[in-house]
């Protein structure tokens, strides 16, 4: 039985959640621990924290946040942003994260993926990939770094095959064309990479409504759907999203 | 040890979480603390000796975990403790994920590396047309021969747990939960006071915390038994 995971993503900076989370009834909407516990209670299957500043100065506050989340939340969570070395990853994992995600650093230094997998096991290595439609590469989808600003000249499917070969345990694929548009996932892109994504694939970028989650699961064939704003602004709860997926024929862990 | 004042019948059980340099053990420790245990990460044989219960976690490759357990000097202690627990003549023992797999005789993942051989059979690659690893939540099913094992006491309705694994133990008399993933997969085992979960109870939300709380209850019951002898 394949069960599709629903994963809220939280952007954090200096140990605080940013990008205007708007929940009713939270004492402190910027507190990652309180938000994580809220999503856990709603039935989130996993959480992703992206450290958007991720300067080396902020490393300490990030580690402190990870420790506090790990004390209160007993579902898997991934931490990404600014992880450039095995030592960076070790710090995050020791603080209690289950997985680390690497993006730009992996592109700049592909051996990092293999080193992380050797050191900690593939199960905790998520490779995050930002991609766009592009005429610069033969397959039409190009890998970008630095939040979608820097083209790499790499074909998306070749890059996925390479990191899987290196030991990536999971791929978090964001469409930079769709990110922030609320137009839905780039289904064509997801379908195109499915043959090379032999490890679990998380779709990200573009979710504006619950039907988009269903499209990602059924047409995109992904293992997990990630979304931010539809959950943060209280439009939909995770439990509503899962009920919608379930009614559409997608197997999800029921919310309690 | 924490002293609970005013209640001489209650003591917080000391759990030794075997720390042999593999993976993130903090979440297992935190979850056990959450359900009322004094859980300590340790490779100190003296602490392991006097613990009220043992926990053997494990992530990554089977062979690497076995080697690391050996390097930490904990292999024979773990094997003896697991065997004693299975006969209910020693403190309860809980294996988690590769900690379950290591209790068997060996694994497809690391041919030629013997396991602790406390439970029978070899660990095999997950079969069928499925993605490996199984990295997802899955529904636990209790087999007809173990419809109500105390590991799952108090859980009503469907229970879902979080799995991350590419290999699984054979299904047999010791299986107390299975899940469906391509084929029927062993999700948990128990023999006597030796319990083991293929899923991650420390990452399975309220269901996982209930499983850990049930283990802590078992540990406390054995503490009481020893005192009353």
Coordinates of C-alpha atoms in Angstrom, one line a residue:
Chain A
X1 CA 0.0 0.0 0.0
X2 CA 1.4 3.3 -1.1
X3 CA 0.4 6.1 1.3
X4 CA 0.8 9.7 0.2
X5 CA 2.3 12.0 2.8
X6 CA 1.1 15.5 3.4
X7 CA 3.9 17.8 4.5
X8 CA 3.6 21.4 5.6
X9 CA 6.7 23.5 5.0
X10 CA 7.8 26.2 7.4
X11 CA 10.3 28.9 6.5
X12 CA 12.4 29.9 9.4
X13 CA 14.9 32.7 10.1
X14 CA 16.9 33.0 13.3
X15 CA 14.8 30.2 14.8
X16 CA 11.5 32.0 14.1
X17 CA 8.8 31.1 11.5
X18 CA 8.6 33.8 8.9
X19 CA 6.3 34.5 5.9
X20 CA 3.3 35.6 7.9
X21 CA 1.7 32.6 9.4
X22 CA -1.9 33.4 10.3
X23 CA -3.5 30.9 12.7
X24 CA -6.2 31.6 15.0
X25 CA -5.5 30.7 18.6
X26 CA -1.8 30.5 18.6
X27 CA -0.1 32.3 21.4
X28 CA 2.9 32.9 19.2
X29 CA 2.5 32.4 15.5
X30 CA 6.3 32.7 15.0
X31 CA 7.2 29.9 17.4
X32 CA 8.2 26.9 15.3
X33 CA 7.5 24.5 18.2
X34 CA 4.0 25.6 18.7
X35 CA 3.3 25.5 14.9
X36 CA 4.9 22.1 14.6
X37 CA 2.8 20.7 17.4
X38 CA -0.3 22.3 15.8
X39 CA 0.4 20.6 12.4
X40 CA 1.2 17.3 14.2
X41 CA -2.2 17.5 16.0
X42 CA -3.9 18.2 12.6
X43 CA -2.4 15.0 11.1
X44 CA 0.6 16.2 9.2
X45 CA 2.7 13.2 8.2
X46 CA 6.0 15.0 8.4
X47 CA 7.4 18.6 8.6
X48 CA 10.0 20.5 6.6
X49 CA 11.8 23.5 8.1
X50 CA 13.7 25.6 5.6
X51 CA 16.2 28.0 7.1
X52 CA 16.0 30.9 4.6
X53 CA 18.7 33.0 6.1
X54 CA 21.0 30.2 7.0
X55 CA 24.1 32.3 7.6
X56 CA 26.7 30.8 9.8
X57 CA 25.9 33.3 12.5
X58 CA 22.4 31.9 12.7
X59 CA 23.5 28.3 13.0
X60 CA 23.2 28.3 16.8
X61 CA 19.6 29.6 16.8
X62 CA 18.7 27.0 14.2
X63 CA 20.2 24.2 16.3
X64 CA 18.3 25.5 19.3
X65 CA 15.1 25.4 17.3
X66 CA 15.7 21.9 16.2
X67 CA 16.3 20.8 19.8
X68 CA 13.1 22.3 21.0
X69 CA 11.0 20.8 18.1
X70 CA 12.5 17.4 18.8
X71 CA 11.4 17.6 22.4
X72 CA 7.8 18.2 21.5
X73 CA 7.1 16.7 18.1
X74 CA 7.1 13.0 17.5
X75 CA 6.7 12.9 13.7
X76 CA 9.6 13.0 11.3
X77 CA 11.0 16.4 10.4
X78 CA 13.5 17.6 7.8
X79 CA 15.7 20.7 8.2
X80 CA 17.3 22.4 5.2
X81 CA 19.0 25.6 4.3
X82 CA 22.7 26.4 4.5
X83 CA 23.9 22.8 5.1
X84 CA 27.2 22.7 3.3
X85 CA 29.2 19.9 4.9
X86 CA 29.0 16.7 6.8
X87 CA 29.7 18.6 10.0
X88 CA 26.7 21.0 9.4
X89 CA 24.5 18.0 8.8
X90 CA 25.8 16.2 11.9
X91 CA 24.9 19.2 14.1
X92 CA 21.3 19.3 12.8
X93 CA 20.8 15.5 13.1
X94 CA 22.3 15.4 16.6
X95 CA 20.0 18.2 17.6
X96 CA 17.1 15.8 16.8
X97 CA 16.2 16.3 13.1
X98 CA 15.4 13.1 11.2
X99 CA 16.6 14.3 7.8
X100 CA 18.6 17.1 6.3
X101 CA 18.0 18.6 2.9
X102 CA 20.8 19.9 0.7
X103 CA 20.3 22.0 -2.5
X104 CA 22.9 24.5 -3.7
X105 CA 25.7 22.8 -1.9
X106 CA 24.9 19.5 -3.6
X107 CA 25.0 21.1 -7.0
X108 CA 28.3 22.9 -6.3
X109 CA 29.8 19.8 -4.8
X110 CA 27.9 16.6 -5.8
X111 CA 30.2 14.4 -3.7
X112 CA 28.5 15.9 -0.6
X113 CA 25.4 13.7 -1.2
X114 CA 27.5 10.5 -1.2
X115 CA 29.4 11.6 1.9
X116 CA 26.2 12.4 3.8
X117 CA 24.7 9.0 2.8
X118 CA 27.8 7.1 3.8
X119 CA 28.0 8.9 7.1
X120 CA 24.3 9.0 8.2
X121 CA 22.5 6.6 5.8
X122 CA 20.4 7.5 2.8
X123 CA 17.3 7.6 4.8
X124 CA 18.2 11.0 6.3
X125 CA 19.5 12.6 3.1
X126 CA 16.9 14.7 1.1
X127 CA 18.1 16.4 -2.0
X128 CA 16.1 19.5 -2.7
X129 CA 16.0 20.5 -6.3
X130 CA 14.7 23.8 -7.8
X131 CA 13.8 23.5 -11.5
X132 CA 12.3 25.6 -14.3
X133 CA 11.2 25.1 -17.8
X134 CA 14.1 26.1 -20.0
X135 CA 15.2 26.0 -23.6
X136 CA 18.8 25.9 -22.5
X137 CA 18.7 22.2 -21.9
X138 CA 17.6 19.4 -24.2
X139 CA 14.9 17.9 -21.9
X140 CA 13.2 21.3 -21.3
X141 CA 13.6 21.3 -17.5
X142 CA 16.8 22.9 -16.0
X143 CA 18.1 22.8 -12.4
X144 CA 18.5 26.1 -10.8
X145 CA 20.2 27.2 -7.5
X146 CA 20.0 30.1 -5.1
X147 CA 16.2 30.0 -4.9
X148 CA 15.7 29.7 -8.6
X149 CA 17.9 32.6 -9.6
X150 CA 21.0 30.8 -10.9
X151 CA 20.8 28.4 -13.9
X152 CA 23.2 25.5 -13.7
X153 CA 22.9 24.1 -17.3
X154 CA 22.0 20.7 -15.8
X155 CA 19.2 18.6 -17.1
X156 CA 16.7 17.9 -14.3
X157 CA 16.3 14.2 -15.0
X158 CA 20.1 13.6 -15.2
X159 CA 20.6 15.5 -11.9
X160 CA 18.0 13.4 -10.2
X161 CA 19.6 10.2 -11.5
X162 CA 23.0 11.4 -10.3
X163 CA 21.9 12.2 -6.8
X164 CA 19.9 8.9 -6.5
X165 CA 23.1 7.1 -7.6
X166 CA 25.1 9.0 -5.0
X167 CA 22.7 7.9 -2.2
X168 CA 19.9 10.5 -1.9
X169 CA 17.1 8.9 0.1
X170 CA 14.4 11.3 -1.1
X171 CA 13.9 14.1 -3.7
X172 CA 12.1 17.3 -2.9
X173 CA 11.4 18.8 -6.3
X174 CA 10.2 22.4 -6.5
X175 CA 8.9 24.0 -9.7
X176 CA 10.2 27.6 -9.6
X177 CA 7.8 28.4 -12.4
X178 CA 4.9 27.5 -10.2
X179 CA 6.2 28.5 -6.7
X180 CA 4.0 31.2 -5.3
X181 CA 1.6 31.2 -8.2
X182 CA -1.1 29.0 -6.6
X183 CA -1.7 27.5 -10.1
X184 CA -0.9 23.9 -8.9
X185 CA 2.1 21.6 -9.3
X186 CA 3.9 21.3 -12.6
X187 CA 2.4 17.9 -13.4
X188 CA 4.3 17.6 -16.7
X189 CA 7.6 18.0 -14.9
X190 CA 6.6 15.4 -12.2
X191 CA 5.6 12.9 -14.9
X192 CA 8.8 13.5 -16.8
X193 CA 11.1 12.7 -13.8
X194 CA 9.0 9.7 -12.5
X195 CA 11.1 7.1 -14.3
X196 CA 14.4 8.3 -12.7
X197 CA 13.0 9.1 -9.3
X198 CA 13.4 5.6 -7.9
X199 CA 13.4 7.0 -4.4
X200 CA 10.4 8.8 -2.8
X201 CA 9.6 12.1 -4.6
X202 CA 8.0 15.1 -2.8
X203 CA 6.3 17.6 -5.1
X204 CA 6.5 21.3 -4.2
X205 CA 5.6 24.6 -5.6
X206 CA 2.3 26.0 -6.7
X207 CA -0.3 24.6 -4.4
X208 CA -3.3 27.0 -4.2
X209 CA -6.1 24.6 -3.4
X210 CA -6.9 21.1 -2.3
X211 CA -7.5 19.8 -5.9
X212 CA -3.8 20.5 -6.6
X213 CA -2.8 18.1 -3.9
X214 CA -5.0 15.4 -5.6
X215 CA -3.4 16.2 -9.0
X216 CA 0.1 15.8 -7.6
X217 CA -0.8 12.4 -6.0
X218 CA -2.8 11.0 -8.9
X219 CA -1.4 12.5 -12.0
X220 CA 2.0 13.4 -10.8
X221 CA 2.3 10.1 -9.1
X222 CA 4.4 11.5 -6.2
X223 CA 4.9 10.0 -2.8
X224 CA 4.4 13.2 -0.9
X225 CA 2.9 16.6 -1.4
X226 CA 4.4 19.7 0.2
X227 CA 2.6 23.0 0.7
X228 CA 3.1 26.1 2.7
X229 CA 0.7 29.0 2.3
X230 CA -2.6 27.1 2.1
X231 CA -1.9 25.7 5.5
X232 CA -0.2 28.7 7.1
X233 CA -3.0 31.2 6.4
X234 CA -5.6 28.9 7.8
X235 CA -7.4 28.4 4.5
X236 CA -7.3 24.7 5.0
X237 CA -6.2 22.5 7.8
X238 CA -4.1 19.4 7.2
X239 CA -7.0 17.2 8.2
X240 CA -9.3 18.9 5.7
X241 CA -6.6 18.3 3.0
X242 CA -6.3 14.7 3.9
X243 CA -10.0 14.1 3.9
X244 CA -10.1 15.7 0.4
X245 CA -7.3 13.4 -0.8
X246 CA -9.0 10.4 0.7
X247 CA -12.3 11.2 -0.9
X248 CA -10.5 11.5 -4.3
X249 CA -9.1 8.0 -3.9
X250 CA -5.7 8.8 -2.6
X251 CA -4.5 6.6 0.3
X252 CA -3.5 8.8 3.2
X253 CA -2.9 8.2 6.9
X254 CA -6.3 9.2 8.4
X255 CA -6.2 12.1 10.9
X256 CA -7.2 11.1 14.4
Chain B
X1 CA 17.8 8.7 39.3
X2 CA 14.9 11.0 39.8
X3 CA 13.2 10.5 43.2
X4 CA 9.5 10.9 43.2
X5 CA 8.6 12.2 46.6
X6 CA 5.7 10.8 48.5
X7 CA 5.1 7.7 46.5
X8 CA 7.4 4.9 47.5
X9 CA 5.7 2.4 45.1
X10 CA 6.6 4.4 42.0
X11 CA 10.1 4.8 40.7
X12 CA 11.1 6.1 37.3
X13 CA 12.5 3.2 35.3
X14 CA 16.0 3.5 34.0
X15 CA 16.2 2.7 30.3
X16 CA 19.6 2.2 28.6
X17 CA 19.4 3.3 25.0
X18 CA 22.4 1.7 23.4
X19 CA 24.5 4.4 21.9
X20 CA 27.0 2.8 19.5
X21 CA 27.6 5.7 17.2
X22 CA 24.8 5.1 14.7
X23 CA 22.2 7.6 13.8
X24 CA 20.1 10.1 15.7
X25 CA 19.2 8.6 19.0
X26 CA 17.9 11.8 20.5
X27 CA 14.3 11.4 19.3
X28 CA 14.1 7.9 20.8
X29 CA 15.4 9.2 24.1
X30 CA 13.0 12.2 24.1
X31 CA 10.0 10.0 23.2
X32 CA 10.9 7.6 26.0
X33 CA 11.3 10.5 28.5
X34 CA 7.9 11.8 27.3
X35 CA 6.3 8.5 28.4
X36 CA 7.9 8.6 31.8
X37 CA 11.2 6.8 31.5
X38 CA 14.6 7.9 32.6
X39 CA 16.1 7.1 29.2
X40 CA 19.8 7.5 28.9
X41 CA 22.0 7.2 25.8
X42 CA 24.9 5.0 26.8
X43 CA 27.6 2.6 25.8
X44 CA 28.7 2.1 29.4
X45 CA 28.4 -1.7 30.2
X46 CA 27.8 -0.9 33.9
X47 CA 24.9 1.3 33.2
X48 CA 23.6 -1.3 30.7
X49 CA 23.9 -3.9 33.4
X50 CA 21.9 -2.1 36.0
X51 CA 19.2 -0.7 33.6
X52 CA 15.6 -1.7 34.2
X53 CA 15.2 -2.0 30.4
X54 CA 17.2 -1.9 27.2
X55 CA 16.6 -0.2 23.9
X56 CA 18.5 -1.1 20.7
X57 CA 17.9 1.5 18.0
X58 CA 19.5 1.2 14.5
X59 CA 19.4 3.0 11.2
X60 CA 21.3 2.6 8.0
X61 CA 22.9 -0.6 6.7
X62 CA 22.7 -3.9 8.7
X63 CA 26.4 -4.7 8.4
X64 CA 27.5 -1.2 9.5
X65 CA 25.2 -1.4 12.5
X66 CA 26.5 -4.8 13.6
X67 CA 30.1 -3.7 13.2
X68 CA 29.5 -0.5 15.1
X69 CA 27.8 -2.5 17.9
X70 CA 30.9 -4.7 18.0
X71 CA 33.3 -1.8 18.0
X72 CA 31.4 -0.3 20.9
X73 CA 31.9 -3.5 22.8
X74 CA 28.1 -4.0 23.1
X75 CA 27.5 -6.9 20.8
X76 CA 27.5 -9.8 23.2
X77 CA 25.9 -7.7 26.0
X78 CA 23.0 -6.9 23.6
X79 CA 22.7 -10.5 22.4
X80 CA 22.6 -11.9 25.9
X81 CA 20.2 -9.3 27.2
X82 CA 17.9 -9.8 24.2
X83 CA 18.0 -13.6 24.7
X84 CA 17.3 -13.2 28.5
X85 CA 14.4 -10.9 27.8
X86 CA 12.9 -13.3 25.3
X87 CA 12.8 -15.9 28.1
X88 CA 11.6 -13.3 30.5
X89 CA 14.6 -13.9 32.8
X90 CA 16.1 -10.4 32.2
X91 CA 15.0 -6.8 31.8
X92 CA 12.7 -6.1 28.9
X93 CA 14.4 -5.2 25.7
X94 CA 13.1 -3.2 22.7
X95 CA 14.7 -3.2 19.2
X96 CA 13.8 -0.4 16.8
X97 CA 14.1 -0.6 13.0
X98 CA 17.6 -2.0 12.2
X99 CA 17.6 -2.8 15.9
X100 CA 14.8 -5.3 15.1
X101 CA 16.7 -6.7 12.1
X102 CA 19.9 -7.2 14.0
X103 CA 18.1 -9.6 16.3
X104 CA 17.8 -12.1 13.4
X105 CA 20.4 -14.4 12.0
X106 CA 21.6 -12.2 9.1
X107 CA 20.4 -10.0 6.3
X108 CA 20.4 -9.9 2.5
X109 CA 21.8 -6.4 2.9
X110 CA 25.1 -7.6 4.3
X111 CA 25.8 -11.2 3.4
X112 CA 28.3 -12.9 5.6
X113 CA 27.7 -10.6 8.6
X114 CA 26.0 -12.7 11.3
X115 CA 23.2 -11.0 13.3
X116 CA 22.6 -11.5 17.0
X117 CA 20.5 -14.6 16.1
X118 CA 18.1 -14.3 19.0
X119 CA 15.1 -14.4 16.6
X120 CA 15.0 -17.0 13.8
X121 CA 15.4 -16.4 10.1
X122 CA 17.1 -14.0 7.7
X123 CA 16.1 -10.4 6.9
X124 CA 15.2 -10.1 3.3
X125 CA 14.9 -7.3 0.7
X126 CA 11.4 -6.0 0.3
X127 CA 9.9 -7.7 -2.7
X128 CA 7.4 -6.7 -5.3
X129 CA 6.9 -3.7 -7.6
X130 CA 7.4 -1.0 -4.9
X131 CA 9.8 1.8 -4.2
X132 CA 12.5 1.0 -1.7
X133 CA 12.9 2.2 0.9
X134 CA 9.3 2.1 2.2
X135 CA 9.4 5.6 3.6
X136 CA 5.9 6.4 4.7
X137 CA 3.2 5.8 7.2
X138 CA 1.4 2.5 7.0
X139 CA -1.4 0.8 8.7
X140 CA -0.6 -1.9 11.3
X141 CA -2.5 -5.1 11.1
X142 CA -2.5 -7.5 14.0
X143 CA -2.2 -11.2 12.9
X144 CA -4.7 -13.8 13.9
X145 CA -2.2 -15.6 16.1
X146 CA -1.5 -12.4 18.1
X147 CA -4.7 -10.3 18.0
X148 CA -4.0 -8.3 21.1
X149 CA -0.4 -8.2 22.1
X150 CA 0.3 -5.8 25.0
X151 CA 2.6 -3.7 22.7
X152 CA -0.6 -2.3 21.2
X153 CA -2.7 -2.1 24.4
X154 CA -5.1 0.8 24.5
X155 CA -4.9 1.5 20.8
X156 CA -8.3 1.4 19.3
X157 CA -9.3 1.5 15.6
X158 CA -6.7 1.7 12.9
X159 CA -3.1 2.4 14.0
X160 CA -0.7 3.9 11.6
X161 CA 3.1 4.0 12.1
X162 CA 6.0 5.5 10.3
X163 CA 8.4 3.2 8.4
X164 CA 11.8 3.7 6.7
X165 CA 13.3 0.5 5.5
X166 CA 14.3 -1.6 2.5
X167 CA 14.6 -4.9 4.3
X168 CA 12.3 -6.8 6.6
X169 CA 12.3 -9.8 8.9
X170 CA 10.4 -12.9 8.0
X171 CA 6.8 -13.2 9.2
X172 CA 6.5 -16.0 11.7
X173 CA 5.2 -16.9 15.1
X174 CA 7.0 -14.0 16.7
X175 CA 5.3 -11.4 14.4
X176 CA 2.8 -9.3 16.4
X177 CA 2.0 -6.8 13.6
X178 CA 2.3 -6.7 9.9
X179 CA 1.7 -4.1 7.2
X180 CA 1.0 -4.3 3.4
X181 CA 3.7 -3.0 1.1
X182 CA 4.0 -5.0 -2.1
X183 CA 3.6 -8.1 0.0
X184 CA 2.8 -8.6 3.7
X185 CA 5.7 -7.2 5.7
X186 CA 6.7 -7.8 9.3
X187 CA 6.0 -4.6 11.3
X188 CA 6.7 -5.8 14.9
X189 CA 7.8 -8.9 16.8
X190 CA 7.7 -10.0 20.4
X191 CA 8.9 -13.1 22.3
X192 CA 8.5 -12.9 26.0
X193 CA 9.8 -9.5 27.2
X194 CA 11.8 -9.0 23.9
X195 CA 9.8 -6.5 21.8
X196 CA 10.9 -5.1 18.5
X197 CA 9.4 -2.7 16.0
X198 CA 10.3 -2.3 12.3
X199 CA 8.5 1.1 12.4
X200 CA 9.8 4.0 14.3
X201 CA 7.7 4.4 17.4
X202 CA 9.5 7.6 18.3
X203 CA 8.3 9.1 15.0
X204 CA 4.9 7.6 14.9
X205 CA 3.0 10.3 16.7
X206 CA 0.5 9.3 19.3
X207 CA 0.4 5.7 18.2
X208 CA 4.2 5.4 18.6
X209 CA 4.1 7.1 22.0
X210 CA 1.4 4.6 23.1
X211 CA 3.7 1.7 22.0
X212 CA 6.6 3.2 24.0
X213 CA 4.3 3.8 27.0
X214 CA 3.3 0.1 26.8
X215 CA 7.0 -0.9 26.9
X216 CA 7.6 1.3 29.9
X217 CA 4.6 -0.3 31.6
X218 CA 6.2 -3.7 31.0
X219 CA 9.4 -2.5 32.5
X220 CA 7.6 -1.1 35.5
X221 CA 5.7 -4.4 35.9
X222 CA 9.0 -6.3 35.9
X223 CA 10.5 -3.9 38.5
X224 CA 7.5 -4.6 40.8
X225 CA 7.9 -8.4 40.2
X226 CA 11.6 -8.2 41.2
X227 CA 10.8 -6.3 44.3
X228 CA 8.1 -8.7 45.4
X229 CA 10.4 -11.7 45.0

